[in-house]
PDB file of C-alpha atoms in Angstrom:
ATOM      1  CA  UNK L  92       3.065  -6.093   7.911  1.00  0.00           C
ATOM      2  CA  UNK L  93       4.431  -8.338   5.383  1.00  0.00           C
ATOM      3  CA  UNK L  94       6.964  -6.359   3.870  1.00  0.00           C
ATOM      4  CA  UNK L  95      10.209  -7.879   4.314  1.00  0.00           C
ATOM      5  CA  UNK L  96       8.448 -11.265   2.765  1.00  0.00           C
ATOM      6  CA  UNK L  97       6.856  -9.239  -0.230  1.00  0.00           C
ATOM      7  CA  UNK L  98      10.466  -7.936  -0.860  1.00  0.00           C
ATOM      8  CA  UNK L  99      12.172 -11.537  -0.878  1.00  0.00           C
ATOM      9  CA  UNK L 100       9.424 -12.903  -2.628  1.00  0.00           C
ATOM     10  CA  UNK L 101       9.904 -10.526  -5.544  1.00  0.00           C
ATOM     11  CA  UNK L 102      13.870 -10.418  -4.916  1.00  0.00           C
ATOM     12  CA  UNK L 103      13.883 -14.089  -5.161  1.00  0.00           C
ATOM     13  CA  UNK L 104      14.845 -14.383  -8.560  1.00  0.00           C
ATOM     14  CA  UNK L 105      15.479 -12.390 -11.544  1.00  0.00           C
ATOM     15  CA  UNK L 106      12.956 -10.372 -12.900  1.00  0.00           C
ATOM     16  CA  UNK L 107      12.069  -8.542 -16.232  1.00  0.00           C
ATOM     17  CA  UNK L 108      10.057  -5.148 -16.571  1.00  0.00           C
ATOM     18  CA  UNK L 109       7.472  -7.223 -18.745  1.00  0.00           C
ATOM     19  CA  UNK L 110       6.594  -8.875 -14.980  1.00  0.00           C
ATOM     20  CA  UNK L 111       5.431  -5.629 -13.721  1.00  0.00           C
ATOM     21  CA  UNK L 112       3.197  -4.433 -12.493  1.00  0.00           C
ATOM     22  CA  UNK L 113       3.328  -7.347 -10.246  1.00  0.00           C
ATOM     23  CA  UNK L 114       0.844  -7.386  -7.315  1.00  0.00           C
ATOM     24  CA  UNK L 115       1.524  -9.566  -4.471  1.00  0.00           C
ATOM     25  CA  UNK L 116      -1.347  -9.931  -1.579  1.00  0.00           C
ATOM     26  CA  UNK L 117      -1.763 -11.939   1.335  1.00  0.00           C
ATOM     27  CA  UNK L 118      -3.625 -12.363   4.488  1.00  0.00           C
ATOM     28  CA  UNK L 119      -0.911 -13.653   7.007  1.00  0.00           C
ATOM     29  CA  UNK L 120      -1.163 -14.691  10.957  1.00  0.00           C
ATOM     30  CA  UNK L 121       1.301 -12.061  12.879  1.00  0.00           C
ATOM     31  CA  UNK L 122       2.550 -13.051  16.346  1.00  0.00           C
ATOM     32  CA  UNK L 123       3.658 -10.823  18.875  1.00  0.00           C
ATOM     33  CA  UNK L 124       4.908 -11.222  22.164  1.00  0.00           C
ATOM     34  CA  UNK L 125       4.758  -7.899  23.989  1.00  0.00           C
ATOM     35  CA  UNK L 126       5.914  -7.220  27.906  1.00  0.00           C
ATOM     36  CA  UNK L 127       2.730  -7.397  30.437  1.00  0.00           C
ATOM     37  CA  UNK L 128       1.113  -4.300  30.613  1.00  0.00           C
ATOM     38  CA  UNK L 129       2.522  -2.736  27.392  1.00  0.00           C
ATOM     39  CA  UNK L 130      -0.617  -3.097  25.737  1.00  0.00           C
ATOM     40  CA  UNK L 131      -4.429  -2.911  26.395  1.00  0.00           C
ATOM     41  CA  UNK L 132      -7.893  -3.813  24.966  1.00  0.00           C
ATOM     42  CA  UNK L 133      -8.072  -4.915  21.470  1.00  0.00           C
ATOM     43  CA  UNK L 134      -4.050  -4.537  21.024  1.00  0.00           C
ATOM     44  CA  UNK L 135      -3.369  -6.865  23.636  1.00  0.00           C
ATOM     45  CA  UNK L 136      -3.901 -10.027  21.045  1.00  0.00           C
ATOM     46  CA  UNK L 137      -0.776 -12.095  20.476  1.00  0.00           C
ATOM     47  CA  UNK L 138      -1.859 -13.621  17.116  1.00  0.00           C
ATOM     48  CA  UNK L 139      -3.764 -11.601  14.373  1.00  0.00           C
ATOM     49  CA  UNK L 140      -4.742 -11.603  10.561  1.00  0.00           C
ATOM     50  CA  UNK L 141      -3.956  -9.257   8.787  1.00  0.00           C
ATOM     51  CA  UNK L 142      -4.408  -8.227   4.786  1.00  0.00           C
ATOM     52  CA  UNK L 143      -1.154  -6.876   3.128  1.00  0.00           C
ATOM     53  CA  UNK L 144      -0.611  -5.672   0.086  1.00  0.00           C
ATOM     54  CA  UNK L 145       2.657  -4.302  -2.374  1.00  0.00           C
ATOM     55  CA  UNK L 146       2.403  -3.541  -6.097  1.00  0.00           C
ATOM     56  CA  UNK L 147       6.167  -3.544  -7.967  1.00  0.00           C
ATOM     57  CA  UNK L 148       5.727  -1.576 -11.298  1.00  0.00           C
ATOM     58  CA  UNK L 149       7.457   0.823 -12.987  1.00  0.00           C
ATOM     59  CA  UNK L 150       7.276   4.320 -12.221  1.00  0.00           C
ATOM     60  CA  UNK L 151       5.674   5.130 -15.391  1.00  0.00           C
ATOM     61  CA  UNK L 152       2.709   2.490 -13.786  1.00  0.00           C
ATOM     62  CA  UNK L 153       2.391   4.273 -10.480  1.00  0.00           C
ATOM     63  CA  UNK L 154      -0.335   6.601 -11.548  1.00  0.00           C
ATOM     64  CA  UNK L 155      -2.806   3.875 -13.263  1.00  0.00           C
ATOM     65  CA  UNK L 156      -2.211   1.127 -10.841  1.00  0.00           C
ATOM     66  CA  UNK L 157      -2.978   3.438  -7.886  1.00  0.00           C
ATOM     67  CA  UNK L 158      -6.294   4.267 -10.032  1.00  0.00           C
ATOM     68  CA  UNK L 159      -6.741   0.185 -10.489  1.00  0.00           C
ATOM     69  CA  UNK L 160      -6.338  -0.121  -6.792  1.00  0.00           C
ATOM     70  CA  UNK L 161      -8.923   3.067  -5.468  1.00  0.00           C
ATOM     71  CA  UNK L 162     -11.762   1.494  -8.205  1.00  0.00           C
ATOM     72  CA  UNK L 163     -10.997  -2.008  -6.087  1.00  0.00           C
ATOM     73  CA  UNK L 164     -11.414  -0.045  -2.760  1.00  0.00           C
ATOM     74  CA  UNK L 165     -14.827   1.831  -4.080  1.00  0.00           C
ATOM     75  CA  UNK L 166     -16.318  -1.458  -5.361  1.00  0.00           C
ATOM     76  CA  UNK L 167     -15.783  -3.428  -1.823  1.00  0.00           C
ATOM     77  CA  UNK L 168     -17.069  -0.317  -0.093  1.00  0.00           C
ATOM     78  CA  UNK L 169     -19.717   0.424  -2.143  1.00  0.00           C
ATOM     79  CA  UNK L 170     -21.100  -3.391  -1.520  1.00  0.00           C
ATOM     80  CA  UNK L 171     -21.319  -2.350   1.991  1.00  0.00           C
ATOM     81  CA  UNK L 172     -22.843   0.933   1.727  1.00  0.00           C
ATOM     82  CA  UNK L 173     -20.027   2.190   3.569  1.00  0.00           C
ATOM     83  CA  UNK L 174     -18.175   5.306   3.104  1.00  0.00           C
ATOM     84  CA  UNK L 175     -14.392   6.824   2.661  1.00  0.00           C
ATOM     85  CA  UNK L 176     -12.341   9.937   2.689  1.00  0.00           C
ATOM     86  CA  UNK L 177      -9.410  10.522   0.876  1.00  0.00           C
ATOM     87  CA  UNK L 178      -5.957  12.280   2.148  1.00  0.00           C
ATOM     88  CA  UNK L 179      -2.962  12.544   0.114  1.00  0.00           C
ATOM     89  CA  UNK L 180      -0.083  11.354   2.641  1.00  0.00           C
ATOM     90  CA  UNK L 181       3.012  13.010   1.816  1.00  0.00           C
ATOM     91  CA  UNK L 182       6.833  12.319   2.262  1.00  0.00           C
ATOM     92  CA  UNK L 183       7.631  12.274   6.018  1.00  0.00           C
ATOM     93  CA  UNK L 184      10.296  15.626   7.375  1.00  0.00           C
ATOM     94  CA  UNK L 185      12.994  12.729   7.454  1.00  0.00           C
ATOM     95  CA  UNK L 186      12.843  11.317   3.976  1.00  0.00           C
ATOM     96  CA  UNK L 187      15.331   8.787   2.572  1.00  0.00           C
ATOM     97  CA  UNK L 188      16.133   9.053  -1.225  1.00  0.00           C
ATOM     98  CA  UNK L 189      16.366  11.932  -3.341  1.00  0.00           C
ATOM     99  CA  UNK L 190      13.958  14.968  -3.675  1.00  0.00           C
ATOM    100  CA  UNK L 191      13.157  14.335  -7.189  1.00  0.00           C
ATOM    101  CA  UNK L 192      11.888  11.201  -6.939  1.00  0.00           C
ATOM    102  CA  UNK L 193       9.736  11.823  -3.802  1.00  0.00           C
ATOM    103  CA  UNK L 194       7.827  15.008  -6.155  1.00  0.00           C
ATOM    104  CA  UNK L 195       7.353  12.468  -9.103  1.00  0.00           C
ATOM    105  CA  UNK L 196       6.092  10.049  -6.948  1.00  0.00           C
ATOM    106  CA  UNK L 197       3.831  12.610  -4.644  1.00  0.00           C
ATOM    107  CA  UNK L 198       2.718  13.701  -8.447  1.00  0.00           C
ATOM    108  CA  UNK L 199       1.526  10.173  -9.518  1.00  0.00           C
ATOM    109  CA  UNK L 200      -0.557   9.908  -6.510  1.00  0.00           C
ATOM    110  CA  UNK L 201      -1.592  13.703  -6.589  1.00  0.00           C
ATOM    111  CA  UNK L 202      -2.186  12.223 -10.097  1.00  0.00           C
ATOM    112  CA  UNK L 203      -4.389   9.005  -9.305  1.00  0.00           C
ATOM    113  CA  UNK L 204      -6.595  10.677  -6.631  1.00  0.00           C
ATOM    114  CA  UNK L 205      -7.261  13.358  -9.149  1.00  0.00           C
ATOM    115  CA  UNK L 206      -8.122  10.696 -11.519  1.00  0.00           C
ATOM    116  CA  UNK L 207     -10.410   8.623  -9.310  1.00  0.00           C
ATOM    117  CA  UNK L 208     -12.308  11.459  -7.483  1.00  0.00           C
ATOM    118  CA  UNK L 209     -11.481  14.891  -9.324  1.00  0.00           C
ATOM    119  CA  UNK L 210      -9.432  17.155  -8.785  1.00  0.00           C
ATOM    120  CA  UNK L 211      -9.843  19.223  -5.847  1.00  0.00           C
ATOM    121  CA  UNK L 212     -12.209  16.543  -4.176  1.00  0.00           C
TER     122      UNK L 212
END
């Protein structure tokens, strides 16, 4: 994952909320080095591509973008023929931050899917 570079990328200078949303993607080269034996079969590869992906916006934002970025994921699919299921992940047992923010947030996602697929579905 390219996390820590999406981070300093958008840390990098000073921003204004008219920038967001801002949506940074790449497909970066990961090396990896692992211990013989620690890994087998597909997962034993010490260089691989992988797409990565981090939206900054506003919380206000988080509900539409989310929307934006399901419509993407239906129209790539959809080229294929190829299908999807949808799970709403929730906040792990050991959460970091406060409660409050973690329902808002859970909400605009609750939110988006709702949106995108109707509710219930």
């Amino acid at each position: 994952m390219n996390c820590p570079g999406h981070c300093l990328l958008f840390g990098s200078m000073a921003r204004s909320y008219r920038e967001l949303p801002m949506r940074i993607a790449d497909f970066g080269v990961l090396h990896r080095n692992e211990q013989s034996g620690a890994l087998t079969g597909l997962t034993r590869v010490r260089r691989f591509q992988q797409d990565d992906a981090h939206i900054f916006c506003e919380e206000s934002q988080i509900q539409d973008e989310v929307v934006a970025c399901l419509e993407f994921m239906k129209f790539v699919y959809d080229i294929f023929g190829m299908s999807y299921k949808l799970e709403l992940s929730t906040r792990p047992k050991k959460a970091l931050g406060e409660q409050e923010l973690w329902d808002r947030a859970e909400g605009a996602l609750e939110g988006a899917m709702n949106t995108f697929a109707g509710e219930g579905n």
